[in-house]
XYZ file of C-alpha atoms in Angstrom:
737
model
C 25.620 -5.955 14.741
C 26.351 -9.469 13.482
C 24.684 -12.596 14.819
C 27.862 -13.387 16.776
C 27.946 -9.882 18.269
C 24.284 -10.094 19.173
C 24.790 -13.504 20.794
C 27.767 -12.125 22.749
C 25.675 -9.190 23.943
C 22.932 -11.546 25.044
C 25.453 -13.730 26.897
C 26.737 -10.608 28.617
C 23.199 -9.698 29.675
C 22.669 -13.272 30.894
C 25.841 -13.024 32.952
C 24.666 -9.753 34.497
C 21.334 -11.361 35.376
C 23.097 -14.307 37.025
C 25.404 -12.000 38.982
C 22.504 -9.794 40.096
C 20.466 -12.834 41.099
C 23.307 -14.304 43.140
C 23.981 -10.915 44.725
C 20.324 -10.673 45.717
C 20.598 -13.915 47.641
C 18.576 -16.002 45.203
C 19.846 -19.439 46.247
C 16.587 -20.962 47.379
C 15.096 -23.917 45.525
C 11.730 -23.118 43.990
C 12.734 -19.732 42.575
C 14.266 -18.821 39.196
C 14.865 -15.901 36.862
C 13.727 -16.510 33.263
C 13.525 -14.530 30.019
C 10.225 -14.704 28.149
C 8.616 -13.382 24.997
C 11.782 -13.164 22.907
C 12.987 -14.763 19.726
C 15.671 -17.011 21.213
C 19.211 -16.415 22.449
C 20.207 -14.261 19.495
C 17.311 -11.821 19.818
C 18.726 -9.111 22.054
C 19.446 -6.075 19.880
C 21.173 -2.776 20.839
C 17.926 -1.063 21.809
C 15.911 -4.092 22.937
C 14.469 -4.595 26.388
C 15.182 -7.806 28.265
C 11.814 -9.228 29.401
C 12.484 -11.167 32.601
C 10.252 -12.783 35.186
C 11.198 -13.888 38.688
C 9.120 -17.050 39.106
C 8.599 -19.013 42.281
C 6.697 -21.970 43.631
C 3.738 -21.579 45.938
C 4.973 -21.064 49.503
C 8.275 -19.509 48.440
C 8.606 -15.813 49.334
C 10.485 -13.902 46.610
C 10.162 -10.530 48.349
C 13.729 -9.917 49.523
C 15.299 -11.271 46.350
C 13.012 -9.161 44.166
C 13.792 -6.020 46.173
C 17.541 -6.509 45.653
C 17.497 -7.878 42.102
C 16.420 -5.077 39.777
C 18.643 -2.169 40.842
C 21.951 -3.829 39.883
C 20.488 -4.607 36.454
C 19.306 -1.039 35.980
C 22.657 0.324 37.144
C 24.455 -1.885 34.608
C 22.596 -0.175 31.760
C 20.549 -3.206 30.730
C 16.999 -2.263 29.774
C 14.755 -4.570 31.763
C 11.018 -5.174 31.695
C 10.438 -7.207 34.836
C 7.761 -8.880 36.917
C 7.386 -11.372 39.766
C 4.970 -14.300 39.374
C 4.211 -17.608 40.983
C 4.360 -20.497 38.527
C 0.643 -21.037 38.978
C 0.029 -17.357 38.150
C 2.049 -17.714 34.939
C -0.019 -20.718 33.914
C -3.305 -18.968 34.728
C -2.298 -15.824 32.832
C -1.307 -17.851 29.774
C -4.580 -19.727 29.893
C -6.576 -16.482 30.037
C -4.647 -14.490 27.401
C -3.399 -16.006 24.162
C -0.785 -13.235 23.796
C 0.718 -14.211 27.140
C 0.648 -17.841 26.043
C 2.570 -17.027 22.864
C 5.200 -15.099 24.805
C 5.608 -17.922 27.320
C 6.479 -20.624 24.798
C 10.074 -19.442 24.513
C 11.077 -19.479 28.185
C 14.838 -19.237 28.703
C 16.522 -20.011 32.030
C 18.799 -17.252 33.346
C 19.478 -18.021 37.004
C 18.158 -19.884 40.023
C 16.453 -23.264 40.109
C 16.776 -24.815 36.603
C 14.213 -27.442 37.503
C 11.572 -24.756 38.055
C 12.395 -23.112 34.693
C 12.116 -26.482 32.959
C 8.820 -27.191 34.704
C 7.463 -23.812 33.555
C 8.524 -24.437 29.968
C 7.082 -27.948 29.766
C 3.856 -26.841 31.467
C 3.405 -23.983 29.017
C 4.072 -26.197 25.993
C 1.733 -28.910 27.247
C -1.015 -26.358 27.908
C -0.506 -24.844 24.434
C -0.739 -28.201 22.688
C -3.729 -29.311 24.713
C -5.759 -26.207 23.843
C -4.486 -25.684 20.288
C -7.721 -26.512 18.464
C -9.639 -23.909 20.494
C -6.908 -21.250 20.632
C -5.585 -21.211 17.081
C -8.690 -19.462 15.661
C -8.141 -16.678 18.218
C -4.490 -16.383 17.229
C -5.436 -16.298 13.560
C -7.891 -13.427 14.112
C -5.196 -11.458 15.936
C -2.716 -12.120 13.147
C -5.173 -11.104 10.410
C -6.079 -7.900 12.266
C -2.403 -6.988 12.615
C -1.770 -7.664 8.929
C -4.738 -5.506 7.921
C -3.510 -2.682 10.137
C 0.214 -2.688 9.331
C 0.402 -4.181 5.841
C 2.906 -6.528 4.241
C 6.638 -6.093 4.806
C 7.461 -7.033 1.222
C 5.228 -4.392 -0.330
C 4.277 -1.447 1.926
C 6.094 1.847 1.444
C 7.416 2.024 5.031
C 7.822 -1.576 6.236
C 7.680 -2.525 9.907
C 10.181 -5.335 10.472
C 8.378 -6.609 13.547
C 4.641 -6.057 13.163
C 4.116 -6.217 9.384
C 2.994 -9.384 7.640
C 6.199 -11.307 7.012
C 7.953 -9.677 9.976
C 9.539 -10.995 13.143
C 6.261 -11.405 14.988
C 5.000 -13.696 12.235
C 8.179 -15.740 12.583
C 7.408 -16.148 16.291
C 3.827 -17.175 15.516
C 5.103 -19.771 13.049
C 7.261 -21.278 15.778
C 4.222 -21.360 18.026
C 2.239 -23.152 15.311
C 4.991 -25.742 14.999
C 4.901 -26.185 18.770
C 1.293 -27.416 18.505
C 2.548 -30.529 16.623
C -0.382 -30.054 14.213
C 1.558 -28.501 11.299
C 5.155 -28.104 10.280
C 7.263 -25.523 8.471
C 10.759 -25.781 6.977
C 12.701 -25.175 10.204
C 16.092 -24.450 8.641
C 14.650 -22.006 6.101
C 12.530 -20.187 8.693
C 15.464 -19.813 11.066
C 17.755 -18.565 8.291
C 15.300 -15.877 7.220
C 14.431 -14.941 10.788
C 18.050 -14.413 11.776
C 18.724 -12.414 8.613
C 15.747 -10.176 9.414
C 17.065 -9.730 12.958
C 20.359 -8.563 11.461
C 18.457 -5.971 9.444
C 16.527 -4.816 12.495
C 19.779 -4.350 14.407
C 21.093 -2.138 11.609
C 17.843 -0.160 11.467
C 18.064 0.549 15.193
C 21.721 1.569 14.856
C 20.869 3.945 11.997
C 17.864 5.366 13.857
C 19.730 5.564 17.158
C 16.641 4.402 19.028
C 14.279 1.436 19.352
C 12.615 1.315 15.952
C 11.354 -1.405 13.653
C 10.212 0.852 10.769
C 12.410 1.380 7.712
C 11.803 4.921 6.474
C 12.723 5.862 2.873
C 15.807 7.845 3.853
C 17.303 4.812 5.653
C 17.733 2.612 2.579
C 20.944 4.234 1.350
C 22.635 3.837 4.746
C 21.318 0.289 5.075
C 22.750 -0.513 1.645
C 26.191 0.507 2.878
C 25.924 -1.559 6.050
C 24.392 -4.557 4.307
C 26.959 -4.235 1.493
C 24.244 -4.602 -1.150
C 25.555 -1.927 -3.504
C 22.670 0.528 -3.609
C 19.360 1.412 -1.954
C 17.313 -0.549 -4.505
C 19.300 -3.726 -3.800
C 18.890 -3.173 -0.043
C 15.120 -2.918 -0.473
C 15.016 -6.089 -2.540
C 17.075 -7.953 0.075
C 14.882 -6.902 2.999
C 11.599 -7.312 1.149
C 12.591 -10.776 -0.070
C 13.087 -11.828 3.552
C 9.618 -10.537 4.366
C 8.126 -12.202 1.292
C 9.604 -15.552 2.322
C 8.161 -15.382 5.836
C 4.830 -14.229 4.387
C 4.766 -17.197 2.022
C 5.538 -19.650 4.835
C 2.971 -17.989 7.082
C 0.138 -18.045 4.538
C 0.853 -21.634 3.581
C 0.985 -22.736 7.222
C -2.228 -20.928 8.161
C -4.042 -22.531 5.238
C -2.937 -25.914 6.538
C -4.060 -24.974 10.027
C -7.457 -23.989 8.639
C -7.643 -27.283 6.765
C -6.873 -29.172 9.961
C -9.410 -27.226 12.028
C -12.120 -27.759 9.403
C -11.754 -31.544 9.607
C -13.511 -33.591 12.266
C -11.276 -35.322 14.739
C -9.997 -38.415 12.921
C -9.458 -41.828 14.379
C -6.501 -43.747 12.989
C -4.247 -42.858 10.081
C -5.592 -40.732 7.229
C -4.715 -41.601 3.660
C -4.492 -38.602 1.366
C -7.276 -38.643 -1.206
C -6.640 -37.210 -4.668
C -9.624 -35.694 -6.456
C -8.966 -35.086 -10.178
C -10.012 -31.532 -11.153
C -8.311 -31.011 -14.543
C -5.998 -32.971 -16.852
C -2.884 -33.773 -14.833
C -4.126 -31.819 -11.794
C -5.742 -33.052 -8.577
C -6.927 -31.683 -5.253
C -5.431 -33.148 -2.074
C -7.300 -31.637 0.835
C -7.034 -27.908 0.159
C -3.939 -28.123 -2.014
C -3.575 -28.418 -5.775
C -1.074 -31.111 -6.731
C -0.281 -33.247 -9.750
C -2.165 -36.468 -10.243
C -0.418 -39.774 -10.823
C -0.720 -39.557 -14.580
C 0.749 -36.046 -15.005
C 3.514 -35.719 -17.597
C 4.996 -32.218 -17.216
C 7.609 -32.737 -19.910
C 4.843 -33.410 -22.435
C 2.375 -30.729 -21.318
C 3.664 -27.126 -21.598
C 0.437 -25.635 -20.194
C 0.298 -27.826 -17.082
C 1.787 -25.096 -14.856
C -0.829 -22.553 -15.940
C -3.581 -25.153 -15.569
C -2.571 -25.965 -11.995
C -2.195 -22.277 -11.098
C -5.591 -21.351 -12.569
C -7.326 -24.166 -10.681
C -5.682 -23.157 -7.390
C -6.509 -19.459 -7.797
C -10.121 -20.002 -8.886
C -10.749 -22.383 -5.989
C -8.764 -20.124 -3.606
C -6.725 -23.063 -2.364
C -2.980 -23.633 -2.073
C -0.890 -24.354 -5.118
C 1.434 -26.806 -3.373
C 4.954 -25.294 -3.515
C 6.642 -28.638 -4.306
C 4.208 -29.011 -7.211
C 4.958 -25.508 -8.544
C 8.708 -26.065 -8.139
C 8.526 -29.382 -9.988
C 6.535 -27.839 -12.819
C 9.065 -25.008 -13.092
C 11.826 -27.597 -13.496
C 10.111 -30.171 -15.671
C 7.400 -28.463 -17.750
C 8.069 -28.216 -21.452
C 8.612 -24.568 -22.427
C 5.662 -22.727 -23.885
C 5.951 -22.318 -27.653
C 6.042 -18.896 -29.297
C 3.252 -17.983 -29.840
C 1.383 -19.683 -27.039
C -1.392 -22.124 -27.819
C -4.937 -20.860 -27.262
C -5.325 -23.027 -24.136
C -2.351 -21.349 -22.455
C -3.767 -17.909 -23.157
C -7.198 -18.893 -21.802
C -5.625 -20.377 -18.662
C -3.610 -17.212 -18.013
C -6.745 -15.089 -18.307
C -8.583 -17.448 -15.935
C -5.703 -17.115 -13.471
C -5.635 -13.320 -13.690
C -9.446 -13.052 -13.393
C -9.680 -15.353 -10.377
C -10.061 -12.499 -7.885
C -8.509 -12.586 -4.445
C -7.314 -16.171 -4.949
C -4.735 -14.805 -7.399
C -2.600 -13.232 -4.654
C -1.393 -16.373 -2.875
C -1.085 -18.376 -6.083
C 1.016 -15.645 -7.699
C 3.244 -15.522 -4.605
C 3.782 -19.272 -4.843
C 4.730 -18.957 -8.513
C 7.253 -16.281 -7.559
C 8.670 -18.098 -4.534
C 9.237 -21.312 -6.478
C 10.715 -19.657 -9.568
C 7.816 -20.839 -11.726
C 6.760 -17.344 -12.776
C 9.875 -16.851 -14.872
C 8.758 -19.636 -17.189
C 5.518 -17.775 -17.938
C 6.553 -14.106 -17.765
C 10.333 -13.550 -17.653
C 9.765 -9.779 -17.939
C 8.350 -9.803 -14.397
C 11.892 -9.471 -13.069
C 11.847 -5.811 -14.232
C 9.323 -4.833 -11.565
C 9.825 -7.463 -8.873
C 9.884 -5.726 -5.453
C 10.371 -2.385 -7.228
C 9.360 0.489 -4.932
C 6.924 3.071 -6.237
C 8.179 6.609 -6.687
C 4.737 8.049 -5.891
C 3.653 8.324 -2.266
C 0.040 7.704 -3.240
C 0.859 4.013 -3.811
C 0.615 1.673 -0.834
C 2.435 -1.279 -2.474
C 5.561 -2.059 -4.435
C 5.061 -2.121 -8.206
C 4.757 -5.910 -8.512
C 2.160 -6.216 -5.760
C 0.289 -3.206 -7.132
C 0.018 -4.975 -10.492
C -1.402 -8.099 -8.847
C -3.890 -5.975 -6.889
C -4.860 -4.232 -10.137
C -5.684 -7.630 -11.632
C -7.803 -8.438 -8.565
C -9.723 -5.172 -8.973
C -10.054 -5.632 -12.746
C -11.522 -9.111 -12.262
C -14.624 -7.461 -10.773
C -15.071 -5.355 -13.924
C -14.839 -7.995 -16.657
C -18.589 -7.913 -17.301
C -18.421 -4.225 -18.184
C -16.165 -4.740 -21.234
C -16.362 -6.656 -24.508
C -12.806 -8.054 -24.249
C -12.168 -9.226 -20.668
C -9.066 -11.105 -21.831
C -7.523 -7.862 -23.083
C -8.477 -6.061 -19.864
C -6.818 -8.681 -17.647
C -3.599 -8.827 -19.674
C -3.427 -5.010 -19.806
C -3.901 -4.913 -16.020
C -0.987 -7.350 -15.684
C 1.278 -5.333 -17.986
C 0.253 -1.724 -17.384
C 3.324 -0.941 -15.224
C 5.785 -3.304 -16.917
C 7.793 -0.308 -18.155
C 8.692 0.923 -14.673
C 12.254 0.778 -13.416
C 13.866 2.603 -16.361
C 14.645 6.262 -17.023
C 11.986 6.486 -19.748
C 8.450 7.412 -18.702
C 6.964 4.057 -17.794
C 3.897 4.111 -20.043
C 6.111 4.947 -23.039
C 8.660 2.282 -22.109
C 5.976 -0.266 -21.329
C 4.023 -0.079 -24.592
C 6.487 -1.979 -26.840
C 7.193 -4.503 -24.074
C 3.479 -5.133 -23.623
C 2.958 -5.514 -27.364
C 5.749 -8.105 -27.587
C 4.345 -10.061 -24.652
C 0.789 -9.979 -26.023
C 2.043 -11.187 -29.405
C 4.020 -13.998 -27.716
C 0.883 -14.995 -25.835
C -0.841 -15.557 -29.149
C -3.212 -12.587 -29.262
C -4.291 -11.444 -32.707
C -3.213 -8.103 -34.176
C -6.350 -6.268 -33.003
C -5.911 -7.437 -29.402
C -2.174 -6.643 -29.448
C -3.019 -3.111 -30.583
C -5.573 -2.751 -27.786
C -3.114 -3.981 -25.142
C -0.462 -1.566 -26.397
C -2.919 1.349 -26.389
C -4.100 0.575 -22.863
C -0.564 0.354 -21.485
C 0.524 3.543 -23.272
C -2.467 5.599 -22.119
C -3.440 3.955 -18.830
C -2.912 7.269 -16.988
C -4.779 9.365 -19.556
C -8.269 9.428 -18.045
C -7.138 9.973 -14.448
C -4.645 12.709 -15.297
C -6.918 14.509 -17.741
C -10.018 14.325 -15.544
C -8.237 15.828 -12.528
C -6.128 18.449 -14.314
C -8.237 19.664 -17.254
C -11.524 21.477 -17.594
C -14.118 18.922 -18.726
C -16.273 21.701 -20.211
C -13.526 22.771 -22.598
C -13.954 20.959 -25.960
C -10.187 20.468 -26.195
C -10.290 18.138 -23.198
C -12.540 15.565 -24.864
C -10.724 16.017 -28.178
C -7.472 15.080 -26.425
C -8.899 11.805 -25.095
C -10.620 10.805 -28.348
C -7.405 11.363 -30.295
C -5.571 8.973 -27.967
C -8.034 6.090 -27.554
C -9.510 6.051 -31.042
C -12.501 3.761 -30.453
C -15.386 3.152 -28.078
C -14.059 -0.351 -27.338
C -10.664 0.997 -26.280
C -12.369 3.681 -24.171
C -14.479 1.091 -22.358
C -11.385 -0.986 -21.582
C -9.406 2.092 -20.545
C -12.180 3.199 -18.171
C -12.179 -0.189 -16.448
C -8.371 -0.293 -16.273
C -8.283 3.226 -14.823
C -10.699 2.232 -12.066
C -8.806 -0.967 -11.265
C -5.426 0.811 -11.271
C -6.664 3.576 -8.965
C -8.389 1.221 -6.516
C -5.230 -0.882 -6.302
C -3.086 2.200 -5.625
C -4.985 3.472 -2.565
C -8.489 4.472 -1.469
C -7.541 8.121 -1.990
C -6.786 7.447 -5.661
C -10.402 6.366 -6.306
C -12.393 8.595 -3.995
C -15.946 9.356 -5.024
C -14.743 12.761 -6.240
C -12.003 11.311 -8.463
C -14.283 8.525 -9.665
C -16.922 11.072 -10.611
C -14.445 13.138 -12.629
C -13.075 10.099 -14.487
C -16.468 8.587 -15.265
C -17.845 11.961 -16.386
C -14.922 12.431 -18.773
C -15.371 8.881 -20.088
C -19.087 9.568 -20.675
C -18.354 12.775 -22.581
C -15.674 11.015 -24.647
C -17.999 8.102 -25.439
C -20.598 10.555 -26.719
C -18.014 12.219 -28.974
C -16.831 8.837 -30.309
C -20.390 7.661 -30.943
C -21.428 10.827 -32.773
C -18.141 11.358 -34.557
C -17.995 15.035 -33.661
C -16.483 17.149 -30.906
C -18.857 18.228 -28.137
C -20.237 21.730 -28.287
C -18.857 24.258 -25.813
C -20.696 24.094 -22.527
C -22.716 27.142 -21.587
C -22.497 27.815 -17.828
C -25.719 27.098 -16.012
C -27.899 30.023 -15.010
C -27.814 30.367 -11.225
C -30.568 32.287 -9.405
C -29.120 35.517 -8.012
C -30.191 36.224 -4.411
C -31.531 39.674 -3.599
C -28.588 40.531 -1.326
C -26.168 39.920 -4.217
C -28.160 42.329 -6.389
C -27.599 44.897 -3.640
C -23.820 44.381 -3.913
C -23.366 41.806 -1.147
C -22.059 38.225 -1.241
C -23.910 34.921 -0.900
C -22.382 31.638 0.352
C -24.119 28.257 -0.003
C -22.741 24.846 1.060
C -23.874 21.513 -0.376
C -22.718 18.305 1.348
C -21.235 15.636 -0.966
C -20.274 12.008 -0.351
C -16.661 12.810 0.580
C -16.560 16.587 0.712
C -18.644 19.657 0.001
C -19.473 22.123 -2.763
C -19.264 25.817 -1.891
C -21.137 28.154 -4.250
C -20.505 31.892 -4.010
C -22.313 34.692 -5.849
C -20.911 38.200 -5.727
C -20.498 41.342 -7.846
C -18.076 40.423 -10.648
C -14.484 41.602 -10.298
C -10.977 40.396 -11.012
C -9.490 38.932 -7.823
C -12.735 37.475 -6.446
C -11.507 33.896 -6.880
C -8.231 34.781 -5.145
C -10.035 36.191 -2.109
C -12.351 33.188 -1.895
C -9.426 30.759 -2.203
C -7.719 32.712 0.587
C -10.771 32.253 2.814
C -10.718 28.496 2.243
C -6.955 28.353 2.816
C -7.287 30.185 6.149
C -9.888 27.583 7.146
C -7.435 24.822 6.120
C -9.957 23.454 3.608
C -8.296 21.442 0.790
C -9.546 22.725 -2.580
C -10.056 20.066 -5.241
C -11.459 22.192 -8.032
C -12.833 25.670 -8.664
C -14.842 27.249 -11.467
C -15.945 30.822 -12.023
C -18.043 32.508 -14.663
C -19.813 35.786 -15.242
C -23.578 36.067 -15.151
C -24.598 39.576 -16.198
C -22.761 41.867 -13.810
C -22.390 39.126 -11.204
C -19.818 36.373 -10.727
C -20.510 32.767 -9.791
C -17.696 30.762 -8.153
C -18.022 27.082 -7.270
C -15.428 25.285 -5.131
C -15.166 21.530 -4.524
C -13.459 20.950 -1.145
C -12.349 17.815 0.673
C -14.138 18.592 3.940
C -17.617 18.497 5.394
C -19.597 20.340 8.028
C -18.837 23.823 6.697
C -20.720 26.807 8.079
C -21.628 29.424 5.401
C -21.833 32.126 8.067
C -18.223 31.501 9.143
C -17.080 31.593 5.523
C -18.930 34.865 4.949
C -17.340 36.426 8.036
C -13.884 35.342 6.884
C -14.552 36.712 3.417
C -15.612 40.124 4.773
C -12.357 40.305 6.733
C -10.296 39.427 3.651
C -12.243 41.798 1.371
C -11.885 44.731 3.750
C -8.142 44.180 4.144
C -8.396 43.349 7.858
C -6.916 39.916 7.110
C -4.223 39.242 4.519
C -4.265 35.529 3.594
C -0.865 35.702 1.912
C 0.797 36.989 5.085
C -0.849 34.334 7.256
C -0.055 31.355 5.058
C 3.150 29.390 5.610
C 5.924 30.782 3.383
C 7.633 28.571 0.821
C 10.347 26.284 2.230
C 13.645 27.237 0.555
C 14.907 23.631 0.895
C 12.172 22.025 -1.224
C 12.022 21.777 -4.996
C 11.285 25.048 -6.748
C 7.815 25.321 -8.293
C 7.390 24.960 -12.035
C 4.824 26.806 -14.154
C 4.226 25.777 -17.764
C 1.921 27.200 -20.432
C -0.044 24.457 -22.219
C -1.242 25.985 -25.523
C -2.602 22.652 -26.789
C -4.985 22.241 -23.848
C -7.573 24.835 -24.900
C -8.521 27.145 -27.740
C -10.720 29.298 -25.491
C -8.354 29.956 -22.575
C -4.692 30.029 -21.691
C -3.819 27.011 -19.553
C -1.159 27.235 -16.842
C 0.066 23.984 -15.275
C 1.564 24.545 -11.830
C 3.610 21.960 -9.953
C 4.607 22.839 -6.415
C 4.985 21.383 -2.945
C 1.549 20.720 -1.513
C 0.711 23.252 1.208
C -2.288 25.378 2.186
C -2.915 28.396 -0.006
C -1.415 27.369 -3.355
C -4.644 28.175 -5.205
C -4.914 31.531 -3.421
C -1.319 32.517 -4.188
C -1.740 31.677 -7.878
C -5.087 33.476 -8.218
C -3.805 36.524 -6.329
C -0.726 36.786 -8.563
C -2.911 36.603 -11.672
C -5.395 39.139 -10.269
C -2.584 41.661 -9.814
C -1.983 41.374 -13.569
C -5.675 41.813 -14.345
C -5.981 38.199 -15.508
C -9.232 36.348 -14.768
C -9.232 32.706 -13.641
C -12.065 30.796 -15.314
C -11.407 27.457 -13.609
C -8.856 25.705 -11.434
C -8.299 21.960 -11.204
C -6.318 20.674 -8.249
C -4.631 17.286 -7.887
C -2.289 16.178 -5.109
C 0.174 13.347 -5.767
C 1.977 12.588 -2.520
C 3.844 15.757 -1.473
C 3.309 17.473 -4.845
C 0.360 19.574 -5.950
C -0.390 19.562 -9.688
C -2.801 22.456 -10.305
C -4.097 23.601 -13.676
C -5.596 27.071 -14.192
C -7.681 28.150 -17.178
C -7.181 31.912 -17.461
C -8.446 34.654 -19.760
C -8.084 38.350 -20.238
C -10.609 40.307 -18.203
C -12.622 40.968 -21.363
C -12.503 37.214 -22.260
C -10.239 35.302 -24.623
C -6.845 33.614 -24.217
C -3.747 35.593 -23.290
C -1.243 36.654 -25.964
C 2.086 34.823 -25.754
C 3.831 37.701 -24.007
C 1.071 38.025 -21.415
C 1.050 34.261 -20.871
C 4.795 34.323 -20.190
C 4.347 37.266 -17.830
C 1.563 35.413 -15.973
C 3.685 32.255 -15.642
C 6.591 34.282 -14.240
C 4.319 36.063 -11.732
C 2.843 32.782 -10.500
C 6.278 31.213 -10.127
C 7.505 34.216 -8.134
C 4.444 34.152 -5.855
C 4.903 30.460 -5.041
C 8.631 30.951 -4.434
C 7.988 33.755 -1.949
C 9.752 36.363 -4.053
């Protein structure tokens, strides 16, 4: 629906309201029908409700008109949210509830006494302006809470066009802020973006066929066709740019509101005071601007200096200042001078103040002068569901997280630049860490880093996934695991930087990516690798710990013990040793819908010890034992009870990784995440007489990446033919064959 079509639909609804009002006998002075809480005349979308109020003066009885008014509107097919209020009741409600006040600022006359509608509008505006200083902090808290809950339209995976930061509700709030007469925003720009976002919402509702403001991943292709953007990626960029623009205006305006509220009431005109804070840079209130002596054409680092000062002080980099610097600053030489490099590192290490400053650099086009390669990842959606942001915002958040870790490394400048560039290779068909390494090296060289630092930056970008992937999908007790990491990082300094980058990258992705369990695995692997690098030799094979064997296990029974962890539990089982024990235990956990993170098993004399890490708490060992007895006796078949494989999803893959261990055969399984994957794999291997020594489970969005260390029943890796047979059996079990 175009803006003209939407306006025509709204005019049609207005005409229906007028006809219904006249038909209800609403001719009396002191009564009117008004629309409230909308976004102006062009707001009414195909699935929108029309919010109308029948208002009246004190002493005017609206009863008969109200009784006759709504049915004709309902019969016409118009969706109406309606109410009847005296003008004084409207004023009182707006005074008591700031949400009502916000919705009452955009009163639109539909029918009846126009003088009453005008009186309501002027009364509401006057009340809003009179109480602005007291009410704006309440509005700001509501806005912040909504942003924290819903996220940012420009960057979240599934944006909400209305409620997200940078959405239509923020546009309405901006208009309310302007109505206070305390601050201003670029009216023409705000209206242009708002109307464009309304066009998108109309298309989303047409595609969804229902009232919806959320853009789900499968909608982008259809939206691209309707928006005529060419492809889904271009449609995302278009919509997210609209959200980014409203977000930028909103953040800037709220900072100015905060500045106003922090000042005492002034008498008379205020003259702006400039406080010099760096060469060519001054502070005007809470905004960084240029001082009177600034010469951008003669100072190529002035843009970085202004940005670093704004970010470190967590104040606004004035957009006109950033735009002027983008136009007039002398280009940075190649390589950069040392001051430019230091200023960039200060900017990146400024913490949370980086976010708004970086957005201003992007919005004003200034970022291209510093990092033209940024265009590769700007508003690029992440392929992995574990990420909560687009790639560009994720990188900025990684820098924010890395800034808290600079005291843990010897080269904080290298850490911050690697955090900035670690995903620069995304957006191409080549694996992004491979594609990003040469790009990062070129950028680091252009920035003036020496050869050692350039090498470190390249290594960090190339292997920034190494610790996380290895820690969650390899057996840390196998010497080959540490040997793999040491061969990649090469030095203790690189390992220290990589550990910090891994933590920052994971924290920026999502809380799930740096849970206490994942953090423990990564830090343990880093510790083992540091020991190997310090000593210059591979770690000795780990001998499984000796676990006390309970008396009931010696009699041939089974023992279950549960240990509570910070974000899960450890289940330890001792039982008579046999092939298939791990499969039965995994089946028990699957039937209980307990997500398995990792599993290990080893023989201790004639007994077996199995340890499971699960992502759940409050487990009852007695319940687990009862379930196990049922599975062991054959009364319950876990395979039959688990959901079968969906034929419409991607087929599972099973690969043999001979380089991963010299002591075991390693099978890497990738399949759709669902309960019972570990059980199905272990059961298939047990039927071949293959023992599972350990299992390492990782879930990336909808995909499970599980790695199994397996041996022949009498110990030792499988011959090639047996390994191929095991891989085929596992693949068949997961496919439901």
